[in-house]
Amino acid sequence: MQRIRLRYAKRGPLRFTSHRDFARAFERALRRAAVPIAYSQGFTPHPKISYASAAPTGVGSEAEYLEIGLQAEVDPAELRAALDAALSPGLDILDAVVAREGSLADQINASRWLLELPGVEPRTAAEAVAAFLAAEEVLVERMTKQGRRSFDARSAVTFFAVTKQSGAPSEAAAAPCAIIDLVVRQVTPAVRPDDVLSGLRVVAGLEPPVPARVTRLAQGTLTPQGEIVDPLEADREGATIGGL
Amino acid sequence: MSVSSVFPQLEQLLPRVSKPIQYVGGELGAVVKDWDATTVRWALMYPDAYEVGLPNQGVQILYEVLNEQPDVLAERTYAVWPDLEALMKEAGVPQFTVDAHRPVHAFDVLGLSFATELGYTNMLSALDLAGIPLESQHRTVEHPIVLAGGHASFNPEPIADFIDAAVLGDGEEAVLEITGIIREWKAEGCPGGRDELLLRLARTESIYVPRFYDVDYLPDGRIQRVVPNRPDVPFRVHKRTTMDLDAWPYPKKPLVPLAETVHERYAVEIFRGCTRGCRFCQAGMITRPVRERSITTVGQMVKEGLEFSGFSEVGLLSLSSADHSEIGDMCSGLAEQYADTNVSLSLPSTRVDAFNIDLAQELSRNGRRTGLTFAPEGGSERIRKVINKMVTEEDLIRTVVTAYSNGWRSVKLYFMCGLPTETDDDVLQIGRMAHEVIRAGRIATGTKDIKCTVSIGAFVPKPHTPFQWAAMERPEVIDNRLRMLKQEINSDRSLGRAIGYRYHDGEPSLIEGLLSRGDRRVGAVIRRAWDKGQRFDGWSEHFSYARWVEAAAETLPAFGVDLDWFTTREREQLEVLPWDHLDSGLDKDWLWQDWQDSKTEFEQDDCRWTPCFDCGVCPSMDTEIQIGPTGKKLLPLTPTNGLRSPAHTH
């Protein structure tokens, strides 16, 4: 069985696609593109698809990953193009490589996020970020399936800074907009960008007037230098196949 | 003047509402056109939540038919849930289409498809959010024409104040004719304003414009007459019938949503119309005559629909699918073609006979077995004669037992409560029948591992049916019968354990009855209920019986009538009914005769296999039954090799 790993994006309005919504759309795309997907054995066979941790509903992403098992070998570049054409624009397949060994999950331990805060002055945001970084621990609360729970949002954050591009957001030219670069390690319980934003409220009382716009820019292995390595790198044998 | 998207404003609200994906569009099959490159623009609305409205066949067909015209643009809009409605009002975001997020008020037509009357309050919310005056008389040439279609538009009188026009019957050709009239009127510079456009529509004799008709009432509250208030509109408005379904093979590019919806399948209508003659069934009465789609067209549509959509389920829809003259060949042919795939094929709830089990067997050849549902509708032999559902108890039990013997472990049975002439015993008979089904099933299969589900809802008399004169049963009586039935089912603990029981209370049905057979005076009730916050009447968590009763009590006495007058009152032969000026083709004398036959338990055959019984439709509408067999077979599938690159319609 050939295994192929894909990187995909959730863009624009389609960032409101939930993980379940994406999974249904992806299975239909496999049928539309006539991909020879492998099925699990058993009474109700399921297509062989496994997902790496998915971005929350409403959060855009340039770096979502999944792996599929195939009954017949296909060319990854052709597969990428066919699946991309079979999905709605905004759900875009960016890259495809043949999996070598290990699992996708082994290659992912951190994410880089872009946070856009329209209506927030970059300086105000920078002060809040500094306060967050100076704290030993930042306790935040979130509703989980087990009920409301409190956890530390600080220790998972490895990089947090207001970028130089901060200024006007795309839609409302006159208003200020803070833009933040954030790197968070994968921990349990998961610390998500909205938890870090809650942390800014806790440490500095930062309350954005409109919901922040969040995008996952990268997912992968965090190096000691603070870079995030694309999890498909390990599978790639030198040549870049398809994608960006 | 171009119209811009409201998405930037809407986007700010979406993180704060549940299931935001339903408001963003982006479906496969969705079409976004350049506003300025088109001349006639339609906003099509299914007035319920997206998850219910998106799969609606009627809207999908009209959307595709309209968008195939180069100078026509059609987009879709659905009811927004109260959480988003509140935020939109606060932020000043208007009702929008999901395709390009354009404001609904900017379109030429807002076409609403009313499958039931339970969408009326949602229409008011949409008009309100859109900034369109709720009442037709307050609209100007700046506002869209608000046009009602769908089965409920065969009596649009309760919403006569809120709509500008209604179309009765099939929409495929009607929307193109209306488009033509609007195109011409706009090209002439909109002479005579809104009234002139409505007049041109009314002159087609198949579009009803309520404002051109006056209703006079008798002192006792009954209608005296409904007459045109100007010389140039017809006395009666006639329904539309699209003949030759093979010429209209839609949907070709079904909409495939990202959000989860109630049906995730490619649905193909295998025929339209039904002459089984079930007396409660409005759909069967108003969609006559039967027009079959040929087996070859169905096969082609299924192939292309699946390739386009990626759906893994196909529904062969109609009012009684097993009655297609080539259903056997169709089912075996499709089963053959999709034998080695994960595609599942299904027929909707079917009439009760063993032939249906054969069909279901065929369709489940690849191991994908879908549920079996039968609709005997009435519990006793007597009541089934009253409603003209010709099936004996013996047939029913034999059919269900055959299903069990063929490997089905569970079967659903549909019934109605509150039918004309019904007694407690007719309903209790359902319980005895269910016991008998389980008892016989256990003997036939030698196992206790079989189940059936009894699903029962309250009967609502509908316009243009033989029961249009009937009195509704009071909700207390319905609810009491439903309770007694539950006790009857559980009176034998061993059998009762194998029987699931689902029911709908009588109260919502009484309100549906008010809206179904109401006249223009009921408009005040709808408006008042909506003012009080009533929305989403089809959803039990949003429906408030108390609110509707209050709204009726506050508005109807001024007219000398009340809720009971519209619902639990039996009408007499000579009473002018609110929809008498709307022509479904059915002869009122024939309907009355069928109503009398029902009371004497006289059964009426199907005109497909016995001589014409003069219901009136074919001669008055100049139509005829279109059925096979054609003798043709499904075209074989051509095997494809390699990956496919589906074309985008964006």
PDB file of C-alpha atoms in Angstrom, chain B residues 153-402:
ATOM      1  CA  SER B 153     -48.361  28.497  -2.680  1.00  0.00           C
ATOM      2  CA  PHE B 154     -51.473  26.606  -3.795  1.00  0.00           C
ATOM      3  CA  ASN B 155     -53.085  28.575  -0.979  1.00  0.00           C
ATOM      4  CA  PRO B 156     -50.979  31.711  -0.467  1.00  0.00           C
ATOM      5  CA  GLU B 157     -53.899  33.667   1.034  1.00  0.00           C
ATOM      6  CA  PRO B 158     -52.500  33.710   4.614  1.00  0.00           C
ATOM      7  CA  ILE B 159     -49.370  35.434   3.261  1.00  0.00           C
ATOM      8  CA  ALA B 160     -51.201  37.532   0.651  1.00  0.00           C
ATOM      9  CA  ASP B 161     -50.220  40.777   2.421  1.00  0.00           C
ATOM     10  CA  PHE B 162     -46.514  39.895   2.490  1.00  0.00           C
ATOM     11  CA  ILE B 163     -45.881  38.518  -0.999  1.00  0.00           C
ATOM     12  CA  ASP B 164     -46.262  40.300  -4.307  1.00  0.00           C
ATOM     13  CA  ALA B 165     -47.029  37.229  -6.369  1.00  0.00           C
ATOM     14  CA  ALA B 166     -47.255  33.437  -6.263  1.00  0.00           C
ATOM     15  CA  VAL B 167     -46.583  30.742  -8.831  1.00  0.00           C
ATOM     16  CA  LEU B 168     -48.545  27.508  -8.689  1.00  0.00           C
ATOM     17  CA  GLY B 169     -46.955  24.277  -9.884  1.00  0.00           C
ATOM     18  CA  ASP B 170     -43.712  23.383 -11.639  1.00  0.00           C
ATOM     19  CA  GLY B 171     -41.070  26.109 -11.671  1.00  0.00           C
ATOM     20  CA  GLU B 172     -38.643  25.177 -14.454  1.00  0.00           C
ATOM     21  CA  GLU B 173     -40.429  27.032 -17.240  1.00  0.00           C
ATOM     22  CA  ALA B 174     -42.169  29.545 -14.991  1.00  0.00           C
ATOM     23  CA  VAL B 175     -38.919  31.131 -13.778  1.00  0.00           C
ATOM     24  CA  LEU B 176     -37.755  31.606 -17.363  1.00  0.00           C
ATOM     25  CA  GLU B 177     -41.023  33.221 -18.397  1.00  0.00           C
ATOM     26  CA  ILE B 178     -40.957  35.541 -15.383  1.00  0.00           C
ATOM     27  CA  THR B 179     -37.334  36.386 -16.187  1.00  0.00           C
ATOM     28  CA  GLY B 180     -38.390  37.280 -19.735  1.00  0.00           C
ATOM     29  CA  ILE B 181     -41.130  39.601 -18.509  1.00  0.00           C
ATOM     30  CA  ILE B 182     -38.773  41.363 -16.086  1.00  0.00           C
ATOM     31  CA  ARG B 183     -36.030  41.606 -18.735  1.00  0.00           C
ATOM     32  CA  GLU B 184     -38.409  43.304 -21.159  1.00  0.00           C
ATOM     33  CA  TRP B 185     -39.874  45.639 -18.542  1.00  0.00           C
ATOM     34  CA  LYS B 186     -36.409  46.726 -17.409  1.00  0.00           C
ATOM     35  CA  ALA B 187     -35.261  47.222 -20.998  1.00  0.00           C
ATOM     36  CA  GLU B 188     -38.221  49.552 -21.530  1.00  0.00           C
ATOM     37  CA  GLY B 189     -37.115  51.594 -18.503  1.00  0.00           C
ATOM     38  CA  CYS B 190     -39.521  50.079 -15.958  1.00  0.00           C
ATOM     39  CA  PRO B 191     -42.681  51.759 -17.314  1.00  0.00           C
ATOM     40  CA  GLY B 192     -45.567  52.020 -14.851  1.00  0.00           C
ATOM     41  CA  GLY B 193     -43.373  50.993 -11.947  1.00  0.00           C
ATOM     42  CA  ARG B 194     -44.045  48.016  -9.787  1.00  0.00           C
ATOM     43  CA  ASP B 195     -47.770  47.805 -10.553  1.00  0.00           C
ATOM     44  CA  GLU B 196     -47.165  47.519 -14.272  1.00  0.00           C
ATOM     45  CA  LEU B 197     -44.668  44.690 -13.761  1.00  0.00           C
ATOM     46  CA  LEU B 198     -47.092  42.837 -11.484  1.00  0.00           C
ATOM     47  CA  LEU B 199     -49.855  43.368 -14.027  1.00  0.00           C
ATOM     48  CA  ARG B 200     -47.714  41.878 -16.792  1.00  0.00           C
ATOM     49  CA  LEU B 201     -47.041  38.883 -14.557  1.00  0.00           C
ATOM     50  CA  ALA B 202     -50.745  38.508 -13.710  1.00  0.00           C
ATOM     51  CA  ARG B 203     -51.727  38.576 -17.370  1.00  0.00           C
ATOM     52  CA  THR B 204     -49.886  35.292 -17.943  1.00  0.00           C
ATOM     53  CA  GLU B 205     -52.858  33.724 -16.070  1.00  0.00           C
ATOM     54  CA  SER B 206     -50.427  31.476 -14.211  1.00  0.00           C
ATOM     55  CA  ILE B 207     -49.034  33.989 -11.747  1.00  0.00           C
ATOM     56  CA  TYR B 208     -51.256  35.084  -8.898  1.00  0.00           C
ATOM     57  CA  VAL B 209     -50.977  38.689  -7.730  1.00  0.00           C
ATOM     58  CA  PRO B 210     -53.082  38.918  -4.553  1.00  0.00           C
ATOM     59  CA  ARG B 211     -53.424  42.728  -4.657  1.00  0.00           C
ATOM     60  CA  PHE B 212     -55.465  42.481  -7.871  1.00  0.00           C
ATOM     61  CA  TYR B 213     -58.159  40.433  -6.119  1.00  0.00           C
ATOM     62  CA  ASP B 214     -60.655  41.491  -3.461  1.00  0.00           C
ATOM     63  CA  VAL B 215     -62.150  39.166  -0.888  1.00  0.00           C
ATOM     64  CA  ASP B 216     -65.692  39.820   0.369  1.00  0.00           C
ATOM     65  CA  TYR B 217     -66.984  38.144   3.512  1.00  0.00           C
ATOM     66  CA  LEU B 218     -70.462  37.081   4.656  1.00  0.00           C
ATOM     67  CA  PRO B 219     -71.740  38.298   8.045  1.00  0.00           C
ATOM     68  CA  ASP B 220     -71.000  34.862   9.551  1.00  0.00           C
ATOM     69  CA  GLY B 221     -67.317  35.116   8.615  1.00  0.00           C
ATOM     70  CA  ARG B 222     -67.336  32.842   5.577  1.00  0.00           C
ATOM     71  CA  ILE B 223     -66.038  34.135   2.265  1.00  0.00           C
ATOM     72  CA  GLN B 224     -68.682  35.496  -0.074  1.00  0.00           C
ATOM     73  CA  ARG B 225     -66.471  35.797  -3.129  1.00  0.00           C
ATOM     74  CA  VAL B 226     -62.957  36.467  -4.388  1.00  0.00           C
ATOM     75  CA  VAL B 227     -62.979  38.629  -7.511  1.00  0.00           C
ATOM     76  CA  PRO B 228     -60.485  40.621  -9.575  1.00  0.00           C
ATOM     77  CA  ASN B 229     -60.551  44.329  -8.788  1.00  0.00           C
ATOM     78  CA  ARG B 230     -59.481  45.283 -12.301  1.00  0.00           C
ATOM     79  CA  PRO B 231     -60.662  44.136 -15.714  1.00  0.00           C
ATOM     80  CA  ASP B 232     -57.393  42.902 -17.174  1.00  0.00           C
ATOM     81  CA  VAL B 233     -56.546  40.004 -14.838  1.00  0.00           C
ATOM     82  CA  PRO B 234     -58.033  36.492 -14.999  1.00  0.00           C
ATOM     83  CA  PHE B 235     -60.790  35.234 -12.674  1.00  0.00           C
ATOM     84  CA  ARG B 236     -58.808  32.085 -11.975  1.00  0.00           C
ATOM     85  CA  VAL B 237     -55.046  31.528 -11.932  1.00  0.00           C
ATOM     86  CA  HIS B 238     -53.856  28.190 -13.293  1.00  0.00           C
ATOM     87  CA  LYS B 239     -51.030  25.955 -12.178  1.00  0.00           C
ATOM     88  CA  ARG B 240     -47.973  25.193 -14.306  1.00  0.00           C
ATOM     89  CA  THR B 241     -47.068  21.718 -15.501  1.00  0.00           C
ATOM     90  CA  THR B 242     -43.672  20.897 -16.959  1.00  0.00           C
ATOM     91  CA  MET B 243     -44.062  18.020 -19.399  1.00  0.00           C
ATOM     92  CA  ASP B 244     -41.247  15.737 -20.633  1.00  0.00           C
ATOM     93  CA  LEU B 245     -38.899  15.516 -17.651  1.00  0.00           C
ATOM     94  CA  ASP B 246     -36.215  14.114 -19.958  1.00  0.00           C
ATOM     95  CA  ALA B 247     -35.908  17.604 -21.408  1.00  0.00           C
ATOM     96  CA  TRP B 248     -35.211  18.984 -17.896  1.00  0.00           C
ATOM     97  CA  PRO B 249     -32.533  16.700 -16.411  1.00  0.00           C
ATOM     98  CA  TYR B 250     -31.755  18.834 -13.357  1.00  0.00           C
ATOM     99  CA  PRO B 251     -29.867  19.041 -11.089  1.00  0.00           C
ATOM    100  CA  LYS B 252     -26.892  18.325 -13.335  1.00  0.00           C
ATOM    101  CA  LYS B 253     -24.431  19.975 -10.981  1.00  0.00           C
ATOM    102  CA  PRO B 254     -25.888  19.373  -7.539  1.00  0.00           C
ATOM    103  CA  LEU B 255     -24.790  21.666  -4.745  1.00  0.00           C
ATOM    104  CA  VAL B 256     -22.350  19.917  -2.438  1.00  0.00           C
ATOM    105  CA  PRO B 257     -22.128  21.726   0.884  1.00  0.00           C
ATOM    106  CA  LEU B 258     -19.238  21.892   3.316  1.00  0.00           C
ATOM    107  CA  ALA B 259     -21.655  22.075   6.240  1.00  0.00           C
ATOM    108  CA  GLU B 260     -23.487  18.969   7.342  1.00  0.00           C
ATOM    109  CA  THR B 261     -27.045  18.908   5.970  1.00  0.00           C
ATOM    110  CA  VAL B 262     -30.073  16.651   6.376  1.00  0.00           C
ATOM    111  CA  HIS B 263     -29.496  14.799   3.098  1.00  0.00           C
ATOM    112  CA  GLU B 264     -26.022  14.090   1.792  1.00  0.00           C
ATOM    113  CA  ARG B 265     -26.872  12.360  -1.430  1.00  0.00           C
ATOM    114  CA  TYR B 266     -27.446  12.788  -5.121  1.00  0.00           C
ATOM    115  CA  ALA B 267     -31.213  12.843  -5.497  1.00  0.00           C
ATOM    116  CA  VAL B 268     -32.847  12.185  -8.844  1.00  0.00           C
ATOM    117  CA  GLU B 269     -36.562  12.572  -9.319  1.00  0.00           C
ATOM    118  CA  ILE B 270     -37.626   9.479 -11.267  1.00  0.00           C
ATOM    119  CA  PHE B 271     -41.124  10.768 -11.854  1.00  0.00           C
ATOM    120  CA  ARG B 272     -43.328  13.664 -10.873  1.00  0.00           C
ATOM    121  CA  GLY B 273     -46.981  13.428  -9.911  1.00  0.00           C
ATOM    122  CA  CYS B 274     -48.933  10.580  -8.370  1.00  0.00           C
ATOM    123  CA  THR B 275     -52.384   9.152  -8.994  1.00  0.00           C
ATOM    124  CA  ARG B 276     -52.514   6.647  -6.141  1.00  0.00           C
ATOM    125  CA  GLY B 277     -55.222   8.931  -4.791  1.00  0.00           C
ATOM    126  CA  CYS B 278     -54.401   8.985  -1.083  1.00  0.00           C
ATOM    127  CA  ARG B 279     -56.994  11.473   0.063  1.00  0.00           C
ATOM    128  CA  PHE B 280     -54.828  13.250   2.644  1.00  0.00           C
ATOM    129  CA  CYS B 281     -51.940  13.802   0.244  1.00  0.00           C
ATOM    130  CA  GLN B 282     -51.743  17.312  -1.168  1.00  0.00           C
ATOM    131  CA  ALA B 283     -48.596  16.518  -3.159  1.00  0.00           C
ATOM    132  CA  GLY B 284     -50.346  13.677  -4.953  1.00  0.00           C
ATOM    133  CA  MET B 285     -53.317  15.846  -5.836  1.00  0.00           C
ATOM    134  CA  ILE B 286     -51.609  19.023  -7.022  1.00  0.00           C
ATOM    135  CA  THR B 287     -48.788  17.461  -9.065  1.00  0.00           C
ATOM    136  CA  ARG B 288     -50.902  15.391 -11.452  1.00  0.00           C
ATOM    137  CA  PRO B 289     -50.538  13.875 -13.972  1.00  0.00           C
ATOM    138  CA  VAL B 290     -47.772  11.308 -13.568  1.00  0.00           C
ATOM    139  CA  ARG B 291     -44.750  12.145 -15.744  1.00  0.00           C
ATOM    140  CA  GLU B 292     -41.939   9.620 -15.747  1.00  0.00           C
ATOM    141  CA  ARG B 293     -38.310  10.331 -16.415  1.00  0.00           C
ATOM    142  CA  SER B 294     -36.947   7.592 -18.662  1.00  0.00           C
ATOM    143  CA  ILE B 295     -34.620   4.910 -17.388  1.00  0.00           C
ATOM    144  CA  THR B 296     -31.824   6.102 -19.684  1.00  0.00           C
ATOM    145  CA  THR B 297     -32.047   9.708 -18.464  1.00  0.00           C
ATOM    146  CA  VAL B 298     -32.088   8.553 -14.844  1.00  0.00           C
ATOM    147  CA  GLY B 299     -28.975   6.411 -15.467  1.00  0.00           C
ATOM    148  CA  GLN B 300     -27.156   9.281 -17.129  1.00  0.00           C
ATOM    149  CA  MET B 301     -28.093  11.720 -14.357  1.00  0.00           C
ATOM    150  CA  VAL B 302     -26.902   9.333 -11.645  1.00  0.00           C
ATOM    151  CA  LYS B 303     -23.569   8.777 -13.398  1.00  0.00           C
ATOM    152  CA  GLU B 304     -22.891  12.452 -13.985  1.00  0.00           C
ATOM    153  CA  GLY B 305     -24.314  13.562 -10.641  1.00  0.00           C
ATOM    154  CA  LEU B 306     -22.033  11.179  -8.727  1.00  0.00           C
ATOM    155  CA  GLU B 307     -18.967  12.094 -10.757  1.00  0.00           C
ATOM    156  CA  PHE B 308     -19.620  15.772 -10.247  1.00  0.00           C
ATOM    157  CA  SER B 309     -20.487  15.650  -6.563  1.00  0.00           C
ATOM    158  CA  GLY B 310     -18.496  12.802  -5.065  1.00  0.00           C
ATOM    159  CA  PHE B 311     -21.588  11.761  -3.116  1.00  0.00           C
ATOM    160  CA  SER B 312     -21.698   8.110  -2.084  1.00  0.00           C
ATOM    161  CA  GLU B 313     -25.457   7.869  -1.830  1.00  0.00           C
ATOM    162  CA  VAL B 314     -28.162   8.044  -4.494  1.00  0.00           C
ATOM    163  CA  GLY B 315     -31.841   8.590  -3.746  1.00  0.00           C
ATOM    164  CA  LEU B 316     -34.398   7.647  -6.406  1.00  0.00           C
ATOM    165  CA  LEU B 317     -37.099  10.106  -5.437  1.00  0.00           C
ATOM    166  CA  SER B 318     -40.754  10.523  -6.283  1.00  0.00           C
ATOM    167  CA  LEU B 319     -44.057  10.334  -4.454  1.00  0.00           C
ATOM    168  CA  SER B 320     -44.200   6.541  -4.856  1.00  0.00           C
ATOM    169  CA  SER B 321     -40.982   5.339  -6.480  1.00  0.00           C
ATOM    170  CA  ALA B 322     -41.912   1.675  -6.820  1.00  0.00           C
ATOM    171  CA  ASP B 323     -44.631   2.745  -9.272  1.00  0.00           C
ATOM    172  CA  HIS B 324     -42.202   3.760 -12.038  1.00  0.00           C
ATOM    173  CA  SER B 325     -43.025   1.545 -15.009  1.00  0.00           C
ATOM    174  CA  GLU B 326     -39.389   0.414 -15.274  1.00  0.00           C
ATOM    175  CA  ILE B 327     -38.367   0.509 -11.633  1.00  0.00           C
ATOM    176  CA  GLY B 328     -37.244  -3.126 -11.666  1.00  0.00           C
ATOM    177  CA  ASP B 329     -34.816  -2.657 -14.542  1.00  0.00           C
ATOM    178  CA  MET B 330     -33.714   0.668 -13.117  1.00  0.00           C
ATOM    179  CA  CYS B 331     -32.842  -0.800  -9.711  1.00  0.00           C
ATOM    180  CA  SER B 332     -31.130  -3.904 -11.038  1.00  0.00           C
ATOM    181  CA  GLY B 333     -29.235  -1.883 -13.633  1.00  0.00           C
ATOM    182  CA  LEU B 334     -27.961   0.647 -11.105  1.00  0.00           C
ATOM    183  CA  ALA B 335     -27.130  -2.097  -8.611  1.00  0.00           C
ATOM    184  CA  GLU B 336     -25.117  -3.835 -11.322  1.00  0.00           C
ATOM    185  CA  GLN B 337     -23.231  -0.676 -12.284  1.00  0.00           C
ATOM    186  CA  TYR B 338     -22.314   0.241  -8.726  1.00  0.00           C
ATOM    187  CA  ALA B 339     -21.823  -3.308  -7.409  1.00  0.00           C
ATOM    188  CA  ASP B 340     -18.104  -2.923  -6.701  1.00  0.00           C
ATOM    189  CA  THR B 341     -18.260   0.557  -5.292  1.00  0.00           C
ATOM    190  CA  ASN B 342     -19.207   2.116  -1.989  1.00  0.00           C
ATOM    191  CA  VAL B 343     -22.201   3.839  -3.530  1.00  0.00           C
ATOM    192  CA  SER B 344     -25.455   3.125  -1.726  1.00  0.00           C
ATOM    193  CA  LEU B 345     -28.789   3.349  -3.497  1.00  0.00           C
ATOM    194  CA  SER B 346     -32.093   4.025  -1.799  1.00  0.00           C
ATOM    195  CA  LEU B 347     -35.801   4.407  -2.422  1.00  0.00           C
ATOM    196  CA  PRO B 348     -37.778   6.663  -0.116  1.00  0.00           C
ATOM    197  CA  SER B 349     -40.623   5.307   1.995  1.00  0.00           C
ATOM    198  CA  THR B 350     -42.616   2.988  -0.158  1.00  0.00           C
ATOM    199  CA  ARG B 351     -46.003   1.465  -0.433  1.00  0.00           C
ATOM    200  CA  VAL B 352     -46.583  -1.808   1.254  1.00  0.00           C
ATOM    201  CA  ASP B 353     -45.990  -4.804  -0.951  1.00  0.00           C
ATOM    202  CA  ALA B 354     -43.458  -7.532  -1.446  1.00  0.00           C
ATOM    203  CA  PHE B 355     -42.244  -6.037  -4.721  1.00  0.00           C
ATOM    204  CA  ASN B 356     -40.568  -3.314  -2.697  1.00  0.00           C
ATOM    205  CA  ILE B 357     -38.527  -5.876  -0.816  1.00  0.00           C
ATOM    206  CA  ASP B 358     -37.260  -7.223  -4.153  1.00  0.00           C
ATOM    207  CA  LEU B 359     -36.233  -3.715  -5.154  1.00  0.00           C
ATOM    208  CA  ALA B 360     -34.543  -3.063  -1.832  1.00  0.00           C
ATOM    209  CA  GLN B 361     -32.744  -6.414  -2.166  1.00  0.00           C
ATOM    210  CA  GLU B 362     -31.454  -5.392  -5.569  1.00  0.00           C
ATOM    211  CA  LEU B 363     -30.289  -2.015  -4.327  1.00  0.00           C
ATOM    212  CA  SER B 364     -28.341  -3.530  -1.435  1.00  0.00           C
ATOM    213  CA  ARG B 365     -26.347  -5.942  -3.588  1.00  0.00           C
ATOM    214  CA  ASN B 366     -23.036  -4.323  -2.745  1.00  0.00           C
ATOM    215  CA  GLY B 367     -23.694  -4.800   0.949  1.00  0.00           C
ATOM    216  CA  ARG B 368     -24.793  -1.229   1.544  1.00  0.00           C
ATOM    217  CA  ARG B 369     -28.219  -1.860   2.969  1.00  0.00           C
ATOM    218  CA  THR B 370     -30.399   1.164   3.655  1.00  0.00           C
ATOM    219  CA  GLY B 371     -33.425   1.235   5.928  1.00  0.00           C
ATOM    220  CA  LEU B 372     -36.868   0.028   4.872  1.00  0.00           C
ATOM    221  CA  THR B 373     -39.824   2.277   5.514  1.00  0.00           C
ATOM    222  CA  PHE B 374     -43.463   1.523   4.802  1.00  0.00           C
ATOM    223  CA  ALA B 375     -46.347   3.924   5.114  1.00  0.00           C
ATOM    224  CA  PRO B 376     -49.658   2.170   5.814  1.00  0.00           C
ATOM    225  CA  GLU B 377     -50.768   5.566   7.277  1.00  0.00           C
ATOM    226  CA  GLY B 378     -53.857   4.116   8.984  1.00  0.00           C
ATOM    227  CA  GLY B 379     -54.087   1.421  11.650  1.00  0.00           C
ATOM    228  CA  SER B 380     -57.380  -0.223  10.756  1.00  0.00           C
ATOM    229  CA  GLU B 381     -58.622  -1.620   7.488  1.00  0.00           C
ATOM    230  CA  ARG B 382     -61.578   0.762   7.771  1.00  0.00           C
ATOM    231  CA  ILE B 383     -59.549   3.942   8.130  1.00  0.00           C
ATOM    232  CA  ARG B 384     -57.265   2.894   5.284  1.00  0.00           C
ATOM    233  CA  LYS B 385     -60.367   2.749   3.063  1.00  0.00           C
ATOM    234  CA  VAL B 386     -61.336   6.219   4.252  1.00  0.00           C
ATOM    235  CA  ILE B 387     -57.962   7.611   3.174  1.00  0.00           C
ATOM    236  CA  ASN B 388     -57.769   5.414   0.062  1.00  0.00           C
ATOM    237  CA  LYS B 389     -54.574   3.676   1.097  1.00  0.00           C
ATOM    238  CA  MET B 390     -55.337   0.314  -0.370  1.00  0.00           C
ATOM    239  CA  VAL B 391     -53.484  -2.251   1.672  1.00  0.00           C
ATOM    240  CA  THR B 392     -54.825  -5.073   3.791  1.00  0.00           C
ATOM    241  CA  GLU B 393     -53.476  -6.061   7.184  1.00  0.00           C
ATOM    242  CA  GLU B 394     -52.494  -9.416   5.693  1.00  0.00           C
ATOM    243  CA  ASP B 395     -50.439  -7.691   2.965  1.00  0.00           C
ATOM    244  CA  LEU B 396     -48.710  -5.520   5.493  1.00  0.00           C
ATOM    245  CA  ILE B 397     -47.705  -8.332   7.799  1.00  0.00           C
ATOM    246  CA  ARG B 398     -46.598 -10.526   4.919  1.00  0.00           C
ATOM    247  CA  THR B 399     -44.488  -7.695   3.493  1.00  0.00           C
ATOM    248  CA  VAL B 400     -42.741  -6.850   6.746  1.00  0.00           C
ATOM    249  CA  VAL B 401     -42.111 -10.515   7.530  1.00  0.00           C
ATOM    250  CA  THR B 402     -40.587 -10.939   4.073  1.00  0.00           C
TER     251      THR B 402
END
